[in-house]
PDB file of C-alpha atoms in Angstrom:
ATOM      1  CA  MET V  68     -10.844  -2.530  -1.050  1.00  0.00           C
ATOM      2  CA  THR V  69     -10.207  -5.021  -3.833  1.00  0.00           C
ATOM      3  CA  LYS V  70      -6.839  -6.676  -3.165  1.00  0.00           C
ATOM      4  CA  ILE V  71      -5.614  -8.587  -6.193  1.00  0.00           C
ATOM      5  CA  LEU V  72      -2.680 -10.963  -6.330  1.00  0.00           C
ATOM      6  CA  ALA V  73      -1.261 -11.137  -9.859  1.00  0.00           C
ATOM      7  CA  PHE V  74       1.205 -13.707 -11.157  1.00  0.00           C
ATOM      8  CA  ALA V  75       2.199 -15.547 -14.292  1.00  0.00           C
ATOM      9  CA  GLY V  76       2.526 -19.303 -14.579  1.00  0.00           C
ATOM     10  CA  SER V  77       5.778 -18.862 -16.477  1.00  0.00           C
ATOM     11  CA  LEU V  78       9.100 -18.902 -14.662  1.00  0.00           C
ATOM     12  CA  ARG V  79      10.941 -17.222 -17.568  1.00  0.00           C
ATOM     13  CA  LYS V  80      12.326 -13.749 -16.851  1.00  0.00           C
ATOM     14  CA  ASN V  81      10.859 -11.935 -19.861  1.00  0.00           C
ATOM     15  CA  SER V  82       7.933 -14.209 -20.617  1.00  0.00           C
ATOM     16  CA  LEU V  83       5.104 -13.073 -22.840  1.00  0.00           C
ATOM     17  CA  ASN V  84       2.675 -14.011 -20.082  1.00  0.00           C
ATOM     18  CA  LYS V  85       4.379 -11.754 -17.549  1.00  0.00           C
ATOM     19  CA  ARG V  86       4.205  -8.925 -20.061  1.00  0.00           C
ATOM     20  CA  VAL V  87       0.497  -9.352 -20.870  1.00  0.00           C
ATOM     21  CA  LEU V  88      -0.223  -9.766 -17.152  1.00  0.00           C
ATOM     22  CA  ASN V  89       1.264  -6.341 -16.476  1.00  0.00           C
ATOM     23  CA  VAL V  90      -1.087  -4.748 -19.004  1.00  0.00           C
ATOM     24  CA  ALA V  91      -4.109  -6.273 -17.229  1.00  0.00           C
ATOM     25  CA  VAL V  92      -2.632  -5.184 -13.880  1.00  0.00           C
ATOM     26  CA  GLU V  93      -2.646  -1.579 -15.080  1.00  0.00           C
ATOM     27  CA  GLY V  94      -6.315  -1.908 -15.988  1.00  0.00           C
ATOM     28  CA  ALA V  95      -7.087  -3.232 -12.509  1.00  0.00           C
ATOM     29  CA  ARG V  96      -5.117  -0.441 -10.848  1.00  0.00           C
ATOM     30  CA  ASN V  97      -6.789   2.211 -13.002  1.00  0.00           C
ATOM     31  CA  ALA V  98     -10.151   0.809 -11.859  1.00  0.00           C
ATOM     32  CA  GLY V  99      -9.177   1.257  -8.203  1.00  0.00           C
ATOM     33  CA  GLY V 100      -7.801  -2.190  -7.390  1.00  0.00           C
ATOM     34  CA  SER V 101      -4.821  -2.663  -5.115  1.00  0.00           C
ATOM     35  CA  VAL V 102      -2.590  -5.114  -6.993  1.00  0.00           C
ATOM     36  CA  THR V 103       0.413  -7.059  -5.752  1.00  0.00           C
ATOM     37  CA  VAL V 104       2.477  -8.665  -8.513  1.00  0.00           C
ATOM     38  CA  ILE V 105       4.654 -11.622  -7.592  1.00  0.00           C
ATOM     39  CA  ASP V 106       6.959 -13.903  -9.556  1.00  0.00           C
ATOM     40  CA  LEU V 107       6.497 -17.628  -8.894  1.00  0.00           C
ATOM     41  CA  ALA V 108      10.253 -18.003  -9.492  1.00  0.00           C
ATOM     42  CA  ASP V 109      10.671 -16.321  -6.085  1.00  0.00           C
ATOM     43  CA  TYR V 110       8.720 -19.203  -4.488  1.00  0.00           C
ATOM     44  CA  PRO V 111      10.526 -22.367  -5.659  1.00  0.00           C
ATOM     45  CA  MET V 112       8.822 -25.495  -4.301  1.00  0.00           C
ATOM     46  CA  THR V 113       9.668 -29.156  -4.473  1.00  0.00           C
ATOM     47  CA  VAL V 114       7.261 -31.267  -6.506  1.00  0.00           C
ATOM     48  CA  TYR V 115       4.318 -31.981  -4.233  1.00  0.00           C
ATOM     49  CA  ASN V 116       4.466 -35.452  -2.695  1.00  0.00           C
ATOM     50  CA  ALA V 117       2.207 -36.254   0.270  1.00  0.00           C
ATOM     51  CA  ASP V 118       4.822 -38.618   1.718  1.00  0.00           C
ATOM     52  CA  ASP V 119       7.470 -35.878   1.670  1.00  0.00           C
ATOM     53  CA  HIS V 120       4.969 -33.412   3.102  1.00  0.00           C
ATOM     54  CA  GLU V 121       4.271 -35.794   5.974  1.00  0.00           C
ATOM     55  CA  SER V 122       7.969 -36.586   6.570  1.00  0.00           C
ATOM     56  CA  ASN V 123       9.519 -33.161   6.034  1.00  0.00           C
ATOM     57  CA  GLY V 124       6.687 -30.796   6.872  1.00  0.00           C
ATOM     58  CA  PHE V 125       5.178 -28.026   4.798  1.00  0.00           C
ATOM     59  CA  ASP V 126       7.442 -26.449   2.177  1.00  0.00           C
ATOM     60  CA  ALA V 127       8.641 -23.029   3.422  1.00  0.00           C
ATOM     61  CA  ASN V 128       8.027 -21.291   0.089  1.00  0.00           C
ATOM     62  CA  ALA V 129       4.595 -22.890  -0.169  1.00  0.00           C
ATOM     63  CA  SER V 130       3.857 -21.416   3.251  1.00  0.00           C
ATOM     64  CA  ARG V 131       4.952 -17.967   2.042  1.00  0.00           C
ATOM     65  CA  PHE V 132       2.753 -18.416  -1.035  1.00  0.00           C
ATOM     66  CA  GLN V 133      -0.218 -19.398   1.158  1.00  0.00           C
ATOM     67  CA  ASP V 134       0.309 -16.304   3.301  1.00  0.00           C
ATOM     68  CA  ILE V 135       0.253 -13.940   0.339  1.00  0.00           C
ATOM     69  CA  LEU V 136      -2.745 -15.708  -1.234  1.00  0.00           C
ATOM     70  CA  ASN V 137      -4.615 -15.341   2.047  1.00  0.00           C
ATOM     71  CA  GLU V 138      -4.017 -11.561   2.091  1.00  0.00           C
ATOM     72  CA  HIS V 139      -5.843 -11.056  -1.236  1.00  0.00           C
ATOM     73  CA  ASN V 140      -9.455 -11.519  -2.310  1.00  0.00           C
ATOM     74  CA  ALA V 141      -8.859 -11.844  -6.055  1.00  0.00           C
ATOM     75  CA  LEU V 142      -6.369 -13.398  -8.454  1.00  0.00           C
ATOM     76  CA  LEU V 143      -5.149 -12.299 -11.861  1.00  0.00           C
ATOM     77  CA  ILE V 144      -3.272 -15.145 -13.540  1.00  0.00           C
ATOM     78  CA  ALA V 145      -1.553 -15.336 -16.915  1.00  0.00           C
ATOM     79  CA  SER V 146      -0.476 -18.817 -17.911  1.00  0.00           C
ATOM     80  CA  PRO V 147       1.526 -20.112 -20.836  1.00  0.00           C
ATOM     81  CA  GLU V 148       0.341 -23.259 -22.567  1.00  0.00           C
ATOM     82  CA  TYR V 149       2.587 -26.298 -22.210  1.00  0.00           C
ATOM     83  CA  ASN V 150       1.406 -29.287 -24.243  1.00  0.00           C
ATOM     84  CA  ALA V 151      -2.163 -27.928 -24.337  1.00  0.00           C
ATOM     85  CA  SER V 152      -2.331 -27.443 -20.554  1.00  0.00           C
ATOM     86  CA  LEU V 153      -0.950 -25.326 -17.737  1.00  0.00           C
ATOM     87  CA  PRO V 154       2.754 -25.572 -16.833  1.00  0.00           C
ATOM     88  CA  GLY V 155       3.856 -27.932 -14.088  1.00  0.00           C
ATOM     89  CA  GLY V 156       5.363 -25.163 -11.950  1.00  0.00           C
ATOM     90  CA  LEU V 157       2.049 -23.308 -11.774  1.00  0.00           C
ATOM     91  CA  LYS V 158       0.095 -26.479 -11.031  1.00  0.00           C
ATOM     92  CA  ASN V 159       2.625 -27.465  -8.361  1.00  0.00           C
ATOM     93  CA  ALA V 160       2.336 -24.060  -6.637  1.00  0.00           C
ATOM     94  CA  ILE V 161      -1.455 -24.392  -6.629  1.00  0.00           C
ATOM     95  CA  ASP V 162      -1.218 -27.968  -5.333  1.00  0.00           C
ATOM     96  CA  TRP V 163       1.049 -26.976  -2.443  1.00  0.00           C
ATOM     97  CA  ALA V 164      -1.034 -23.904  -1.525  1.00  0.00           C
ATOM     98  CA  SER V 165      -4.235 -25.944  -1.490  1.00  0.00           C
ATOM     99  CA  ARG V 166      -2.888 -28.357   1.136  1.00  0.00           C
ATOM    100  CA  GLN V 167      -3.467 -28.124   4.854  1.00  0.00           C
ATOM    101  CA  SER V 168      -0.645 -26.416   6.725  1.00  0.00           C
ATOM    102  CA  ASP V 169      -0.105 -25.306  10.305  1.00  0.00           C
ATOM    103  CA  LYS V 170      -1.863 -22.024   9.451  1.00  0.00           C
ATOM    104  CA  PHE V 171      -4.574 -22.955   6.955  1.00  0.00           C
ATOM    105  CA  ALA V 172      -7.128 -25.698   6.380  1.00  0.00           C
ATOM    106  CA  MET V 173      -7.248 -27.609   3.090  1.00  0.00           C
ATOM    107  CA  GLY V 174      -8.135 -25.154   0.299  1.00  0.00           C
ATOM    108  CA  GLU V 175      -8.781 -22.284   2.713  1.00  0.00           C
ATOM    109  CA  VAL V 176      -6.538 -19.748   0.929  1.00  0.00           C
ATOM    110  CA  PHE V 177      -8.522 -20.154  -2.309  1.00  0.00           C
ATOM    111  CA  LYS V 178     -12.176 -20.494  -1.293  1.00  0.00           C
ATOM    112  CA  GLY V 179     -14.407 -17.557  -2.148  1.00  0.00           C
ATOM    113  CA  LYS V 180     -11.856 -15.675  -4.236  1.00  0.00           C
ATOM    114  CA  THR V 181     -12.545 -14.334  -7.721  1.00  0.00           C
ATOM    115  CA  ALA V 182     -10.081 -14.770 -10.582  1.00  0.00           C
ATOM    116  CA  ALA V 183      -9.452 -13.553 -14.106  1.00  0.00           C
ATOM    117  CA  ILE V 184      -7.317 -15.670 -16.418  1.00  0.00           C
ATOM    118  CA  ILE V 185      -5.164 -14.905 -19.448  1.00  0.00           C
ATOM    119  CA  SER V 186      -2.848 -16.801 -21.729  1.00  0.00           C
ATOM    120  CA  ALA V 187      -0.400 -15.613 -24.358  1.00  0.00           C
ATOM    121  CA  SER V 188       1.743 -17.327 -26.935  1.00  0.00           C
ATOM    122  CA  PRO V 189       3.684 -16.458 -30.055  1.00  0.00           C
ATOM    123  CA  GLY V 190       1.377 -18.748 -32.045  1.00  0.00           C
ATOM    124  CA  SER V 191      -2.088 -18.542 -33.542  1.00  0.00           C
ATOM    125  CA  PHE V 192      -3.952 -20.172 -30.631  1.00  0.00           C
ATOM    126  CA  GLY V 193      -2.688 -17.785 -27.950  1.00  0.00           C
ATOM    127  CA  GLY V 194      -2.565 -20.545 -25.352  1.00  0.00           C
ATOM    128  CA  ILE V 195      -6.368 -20.953 -25.386  1.00  0.00           C
ATOM    129  CA  ARG V 196      -6.214 -24.689 -24.647  1.00  0.00           C
ATOM    130  CA  CYS V 197      -4.613 -24.202 -21.238  1.00  0.00           C
ATOM    131  CA  LEU V 198      -7.315 -21.795 -20.069  1.00  0.00           C
ATOM    132  CA  SER V 199     -10.010 -24.466 -19.751  1.00  0.00           C
ATOM    133  CA  HIS V 200      -7.639 -26.596 -17.660  1.00  0.00           C
ATOM    134  CA  LEU V 201      -6.715 -23.637 -15.458  1.00  0.00           C
ATOM    135  CA  ARG V 202     -10.394 -22.709 -15.093  1.00  0.00           C
ATOM    136  CA  GLY V 203     -11.184 -26.274 -14.008  1.00  0.00           C
ATOM    137  CA  VAL V 204      -8.401 -26.353 -11.400  1.00  0.00           C
ATOM    138  CA  LEU V 205      -9.368 -22.963  -9.968  1.00  0.00           C
ATOM    139  CA  SER V 206     -13.093 -23.761  -9.938  1.00  0.00           C
ATOM    140  CA  ILE V 207     -12.633 -27.006  -8.007  1.00  0.00           C
ATOM    141  CA  LEU V 208     -10.805 -24.966  -5.347  1.00  0.00           C
ATOM    142  CA  GLY V 209     -13.878 -22.761  -4.850  1.00  0.00           C
ATOM    143  CA  ILE V 210     -12.658 -19.809  -6.923  1.00  0.00           C
ATOM    144  CA  ASN V 211     -15.189 -17.883  -9.002  1.00  0.00           C
ATOM    145  CA  VAL V 212     -13.462 -17.495 -12.383  1.00  0.00           C
ATOM    146  CA  LEU V 213     -14.773 -14.662 -14.529  1.00  0.00           C
ATOM    147  CA  PRO V 214     -16.478 -15.936 -17.693  1.00  0.00           C
ATOM    148  CA  SER V 215     -14.358 -13.626 -19.855  1.00  0.00           C
ATOM    149  CA  GLU V 216     -10.848 -14.846 -20.550  1.00  0.00           C
ATOM    150  CA  ILE V 217      -8.203 -13.671 -22.974  1.00  0.00           C
ATOM    151  CA  ALA V 218      -5.843 -15.694 -25.143  1.00  0.00           C
ATOM    152  CA  VAL V 219      -3.352 -13.327 -26.759  1.00  0.00           C
ATOM    153  CA  THR V 220      -2.326 -14.668 -30.159  1.00  0.00           C
ATOM    154  CA  PHE V 221       0.974 -13.747 -31.837  1.00  0.00           C
ATOM    155  CA  ALA V 222       1.862 -12.049 -28.547  1.00  0.00           C
ATOM    156  CA  ALA V 223       5.524 -11.386 -29.346  1.00  0.00           C
ATOM    157  CA  ALA V 224       4.485  -9.127 -32.218  1.00  0.00           C
ATOM    158  CA  LYS V 225       2.261  -7.049 -29.917  1.00  0.00           C
ATOM    159  CA  PHE V 226       5.150  -5.576 -27.905  1.00  0.00           C
ATOM    160  CA  ASP V 227       8.022  -3.228 -28.696  1.00  0.00           C
ATOM    161  CA  GLY V 228      10.485  -6.056 -29.306  1.00  0.00           C
ATOM    162  CA  ASP V 229      11.541  -7.573 -25.978  1.00  0.00           C
ATOM    163  CA  GLY V 230      10.204  -4.551 -24.083  1.00  0.00           C
ATOM    164  CA  THR V 231       7.155  -4.276 -21.877  1.00  0.00           C
ATOM    165  CA  THR V 232       5.237  -1.667 -23.863  1.00  0.00           C
ATOM    166  CA  MET V 233       2.301  -3.206 -25.715  1.00  0.00           C
ATOM    167  CA  THR V 234       1.985  -1.659 -29.149  1.00  0.00           C
ATOM    168  CA  ASP V 235      -1.278  -3.367 -30.148  1.00  0.00           C
ATOM    169  CA  GLU V 236      -3.936  -0.978 -28.857  1.00  0.00           C
ATOM    170  CA  LYS V 237      -6.869  -3.364 -29.354  1.00  0.00           C
ATOM    171  CA  THR V 238      -5.254  -6.123 -27.290  1.00  0.00           C
ATOM    172  CA  LYS V 239      -4.071  -3.611 -24.706  1.00  0.00           C
ATOM    173  CA  LYS V 240      -7.626  -2.351 -24.234  1.00  0.00           C
ATOM    174  CA  LEU V 241      -8.985  -5.927 -23.914  1.00  0.00           C
ATOM    175  CA  LEU V 242      -6.415  -6.760 -21.226  1.00  0.00           C
ATOM    176  CA  GLU V 243      -6.996  -3.513 -19.335  1.00  0.00           C
ATOM    177  CA  ASN V 244     -10.748  -4.122 -19.441  1.00  0.00           C
ATOM    178  CA  LEU V 245     -10.286  -7.631 -18.023  1.00  0.00           C
ATOM    179  CA  GLY V 246      -8.301  -6.178 -15.116  1.00  0.00           C
ATOM    180  CA  ALA V 247     -11.021  -3.580 -14.548  1.00  0.00           C
ATOM    181  CA  SER V 248     -13.729  -6.269 -14.770  1.00  0.00           C
ATOM    182  CA  LEU V 249     -12.023  -8.225 -12.007  1.00  0.00           C
ATOM    183  CA  VAL V 250     -12.096  -5.158  -9.753  1.00  0.00           C
ATOM    184  CA  ALA V 251     -15.800  -4.577 -10.548  1.00  0.00           C
ATOM    185  CA  ALA V 252     -16.656  -8.245  -9.889  1.00  0.00           C
ATOM    186  CA  VAL V 253     -15.078  -8.175  -6.436  1.00  0.00           C
ATOM    187  CA  LYS V 254     -16.619  -4.849  -5.310  1.00  0.00           C
TER     188      LYS V 254
END
């Protein structure tokens, strides 16, 4: 069975990226994928520092994040764009999870997985600039990133106000199809 771990790079409660992620999650579930959605805010980690890692041991939340990554064979990630790149919190979580711990070798929880990536913003670029950076980070970790990616432009206008219902049917279909494509790629 295709087990997908889905999360957004945003730590905001009602972020646009969490909302578009949930649309893609529905597409993956409708295609037969088993999807676990987590919030990175539930896994707060100190900024990765190899000296601190050596002195204080492996961050407990990073260990929890490694465990859940290891249980899944695919990733569905929606990332906001911060200064034309991915946010520091997302990069930090990836950095911690890629490190050797008592349970896993360096990069072990990422190697061989498949990922689909999305970005959303209220502006006209949709966060597109961060996707190439995210793709590069994931690829170097041994993750096969699907060639299709989605940058949702003017994302705030595509929902029912601050709600979770996407009102733009074209974008909804694109996101659902990306989720379904991830399931098909892993099967």
